Amino acid sequence: MTTEQLVQQIKQKQSFLCIGLDVDLTKIPPHLLELEDPIFEFNKSIIDATHDLCVAYKPNTAFYEAYGLKGWRSLEKTIQYLNEKHPTIFTIADAKRGDIGNTSTMYAKAFLEDLNFDSITVAPYMGKDSVEPFLAFENKHTILLALTSNEGAYDFQTKATEGEELYKNVLKTSKTWNNSEHLMYVVGATKAEYFGEIRKIVPDSFLLVPGVGAQGGRLSEVCRYGMNKTVGLLINSSRAILYASNGADYAEKAREEAVKLQQEMAEIMKIAAS
């Protein structure tokens, strides 16, 4: 998917919502556990209930790898379902991969070719030669961890080296890599006060923003400092939508939570355009 196609979806749906498909079998409605593939059935119901309200889905691969071959098959079925039924929706493999040379190439092939995700999250710690293999894929996107929403982000990401915070160095350096126009960045919603500085460095890039809702990030604050002329944000919500109910009405309640976010986003977009 091209960036232009993603922007068109945002305009059409008046939404920049990304739903994280992080399926925990201990939290889904118990009646689903009786099915042959409860993970896929849960995902399918959530997708069917929310696809008109969001522009992206983001399975965190750990929630599938934890269940071995069955979990991986559920991930395959989920991305196949999305690509067949909703090909205009942006898909993100939240895999946080990153290794040197051929290893990164193989990671990229696994997620961007074999599974056919539109994008993958990548850790930048090993530098240029660990990221460029992901950037080599046409019409695919690499979402680089820049400033994350977890407490441990302060251990390294905001520490100054040679007078500049590490996350700023990551952003600036990444712009020099081959095919850097395919880069997006992860910036946590709990770091809203940093968005202004980030936009000075990457004014036109899309930012994937976790941490709204359950982690305490505020949508209004993120948009105030992080939106650009094409919106430029993908706001991820996982638990607040997925586990809005543990009963038979789980998909209906998930939709209700997604509607709340979509309506808030539509209002923000309306104000920004005025």
C-alpha positions in Angstrom: 0.0 0.0 0.0 1.3 3.5 -0.8 1.2 6.4 1.6 -1.2 8.2 -0.7 -3.7 5.2 -0.5 -3.4 5.3 3.3 -4.1 9.1 3.4 -7.1 8.5 1.1 -8.5 6.0 3.6 -8.1 8.5 6.4 -10.0 11.1 4.5 -12.7 8.8 3.4 -13.4 7.2 6.9 -12.6 10.4 8.9 -10.5 8.2 11.1 -6.9 7.4 11.8 -7.6 4.6 14.1 -5.4 1.5 14.2 -6.7 -1.5 16.2 -4.2 -3.8 17.8 -5.1 -7.4 17.4 -3.3 -8.7 20.6 -5.3 -11.8 21.4 -4.9 -13.2 24.9 -6.8 -16.5 25.3 -7.3 -15.8 29.0 -9.2 -12.6 28.2 -11.5 -13.6 25.3 -15.1 -14.8 25.8 -14.9 -18.3 27.2 -17.4 -19.7 24.6 -14.8 -19.1 21.8 -12.4 -21.5 23.4 -14.6 -24.4 22.3 -13.9 -23.5 18.7 -11.2 -25.0 16.6 -9.3 -21.7 16.2 -10.5 -19.3 18.8 -7.8 -16.7 18.0 -8.9 -16.4 14.4 -12.6 -16.4 15.2 -12.1 -13.6 17.8 -10.1 -11.6 15.3 -12.6 -12.2 12.5 -15.5 -11.0 14.7 -13.5 -7.8 15.7 -12.6 -7.1 12.1 -16.2 -7.6 10.9 -17.5 -5.3 13.6 -14.9 -2.4 13.2 -13.4 -2.4 9.7 -15.4 0.7 8.6 -14.1 2.6 11.6 -10.4 2.1 11.3 -7.7 2.4 8.7 -5.2 -0.1 10.1 -4.9 -3.4 12.1 -1.8 -4.3 14.0 -1.3 -7.9 15.3 1.5 -8.1 17.8 3.2 -11.3 16.7 4.2 -12.3 20.3 0.5 -13.0 21.0 0.6 -15.6 18.2 4.1 -17.0 18.6 3.2 -17.8 22.2 0.8 -20.5 21.0 3.3 -22.2 18.7 2.3 -23.5 15.3 -1.4 -23.0 16.1 -0.8 -19.4 16.9 1.2 -18.8 13.8 -1.5 -20.4 11.7 -4.1 -18.0 13.3 -1.9 -15.1 12.3 -1.7 -16.4 8.8 -5.5 -16.8 8.6 -6.0 -13.3 10.1 -3.8 -11.5 7.6 -5.2 -13.5 4.7 -8.7 -12.6 5.8 -7.8 -8.9 5.9 -6.1 -8.9 2.5 -9.0 -10.7 0.9 -11.9 -9.0 2.5 -10.5 -5.5 3.2 -7.5 -4.9 1.0 -7.6 -1.1 1.4 -6.9 -1.4 5.2 -3.3 -0.9 6.2 -1.8 -3.9 8.0 1.1 -3.8 10.5 3.1 -6.7 11.7 4.1 -5.6 15.2 7.2 -7.9 15.3 9.9 -5.5 16.4 12.5 -7.3 14.3 16.0 -6.1 13.4 19.2 -7.9 12.7 22.1 -7.5 10.3 22.4 -8.4 6.6 20.6 -11.6 5.4 18.8 -12.1 8.7 16.9 -8.9 8.3 16.2 -9.8 4.6 14.7 -13.1 5.8 12.6 -11.3 8.4 11.4 -8.9 5.8 10.5 -11.7 3.4 8.6 -13.6 6.1 6.3 -10.6 6.9 6.2 -8.5 3.8 6.3 -11.2 1.2 5.0 -14.5 2.6 2.4 -13.0 5.0 2.0 -9.9 2.8 1.7 -7.3 5.5 1.9 -3.7 4.4 4.4 -2.8 7.1 6.5 -4.1 10.0 7.9 -2.6 13.2 11.7 -2.7 13.5 14.2 -1.9 16.2 16.9 0.5 15.2 19.6 -0.4 17.7 21.8 -2.3 15.3 21.8 0.5 12.8 21.6 1.0 9.0 22.4 -2.5 7.8 19.8 -4.0 10.0 17.0 -1.7 8.7 17.7 -1.1 5.0 16.8 -4.7 4.0 13.2 -3.9 5.2 13.2 -0.6 3.2 14.0 -2.3 0.0 10.5 -3.7 -0.5 8.4 -1.6 -2.9 5.1 -0.1 -1.5 5.9 -1.6 2.0 6.7 0.4 5.1 9.2 0.1 7.9 8.0 1.5 11.2 11.0 2.3 13.3 10.9 2.4 17.1 11.8 6.0 18.0 10.3 7.0 21.3 8.1 4.3 23.0 5.4 4.6 25.5 6.8 2.3 28.2 8.5 3.4 31.4 11.8 2.0 30.4 12.0 4.3 27.4 13.7 6.8 29.7 16.6 4.3 30.3 18.1 5.1 26.9 15.8 6.9 24.4 15.7 10.3 26.1 19.3 10.3 27.3 21.6 12.9 25.8 24.6 11.8 23.8 26.9 14.6 22.6 24.2 17.1 23.7 21.3 15.4 21.9 18.7 12.9 23.0 19.1 9.5 21.5 15.7 9.4 19.9 16.5 12.5 18.0 19.7 11.0 16.7 17.7 7.9 15.6 15.3 10.1 13.7 17.9 12.2 12.0 20.2 9.3 11.1 17.4 7.2 9.7 16.6 9.9 7.2 20.0 9.3 5.5 19.3 5.6 4.8 18.4 4.2 1.4 14.6 4.3 0.7 14.0 6.3 3.9 10.8 7.6 2.3 9.4 4.2 3.3 9.9 4.9 7.0 7.3 5.5 9.6 8.0 5.9 13.4 6.7 4.6 16.7 6.1 7.4 19.1 4.2 6.7 22.3 1.1 8.6 23.3 2.4 9.0 26.8 5.2 11.2 25.4 2.9 13.8 24.0 5.2 16.7 25.1 7.9 15.3 22.7 5.8 15.4 19.5 6.6 19.0 18.7 10.4 18.2 18.7 9.8 15.1 16.7 7.8 16.9 14.0 10.7 19.4 13.6 12.8 16.4 12.4 10.2 14.3 10.5 7.4 16.7 9.6 5.9 14.6 6.9 6.3 11.0 8.2 3.5 8.9 9.6 3.8 8.2 13.3 2.3 5.0 14.8 1.1 6.0 18.3 0.4 3.4 20.9 -0.6 4.2 24.5 -3.9 6.0 24.0 -6.5 4.6 26.5 -5.2 1.8 28.7 -1.7 3.3 29.0 -3.0 6.8 29.8 -2.2 8.7 26.6 -4.7 11.5 25.6 -5.8 11.6 21.9 -6.3 15.4 22.0 -2.8 16.1 23.2 -1.2 13.8 20.7 -3.1 15.4 17.9 -2.4 18.9 19.1 1.4 18.4 18.8 1.7 15.5 16.3 -0.8 16.1 13.4 0.5 17.3 10.1 -1.3 18.3 6.9 -2.2 14.7 6.0 -3.0 13.9 9.7 0.2 11.8 9.7 -0.9 9.7 12.7 -2.0 6.1 13.3 -3.5 6.0 16.8 -3.4 2.4 18.1 -5.9 1.0 20.6 -5.9 -2.6 21.6 -7.2 -3.6 25.0 -9.8 -0.9 25.3 -11.5 -2.2 22.1 -10.7 -5.9 22.2 -11.8 -6.5 25.7 -14.7 -4.1 26.1 -16.8 -7.1 27.0 -16.1 -10.7 27.9 -19.6 -11.9 26.9 -21.4 -12.9 23.8 -21.7 -9.2 22.9 -17.9 -8.7 22.7 -17.9 -7.7 19.1 -20.8 -5.2 19.6 -19.0 -3.6 22.6 -15.8 -3.5 20.7 -17.5 -1.6 17.9 -19.0 0.9 20.5 -15.5 1.7 21.7 -14.1 2.1 18.2 -17.0 4.4 17.3 -16.1 6.6 20.3 -12.5 7.0 19.0 -13.5 7.4 15.4 -16.0 10.2 16.2 -13.4 12.0 18.3 -11.0 11.7 15.4 -13.6 13.0 12.9 -14.2 16.0 15.1 -10.5 16.7 15.5 -10.0 16.5 11.7 -13.0 18.8 11.2 -11.5 21.4 13.5 -8.1 21.1 11.9 -9.5 21.7 8.4 -11.5 24.8 9.4 
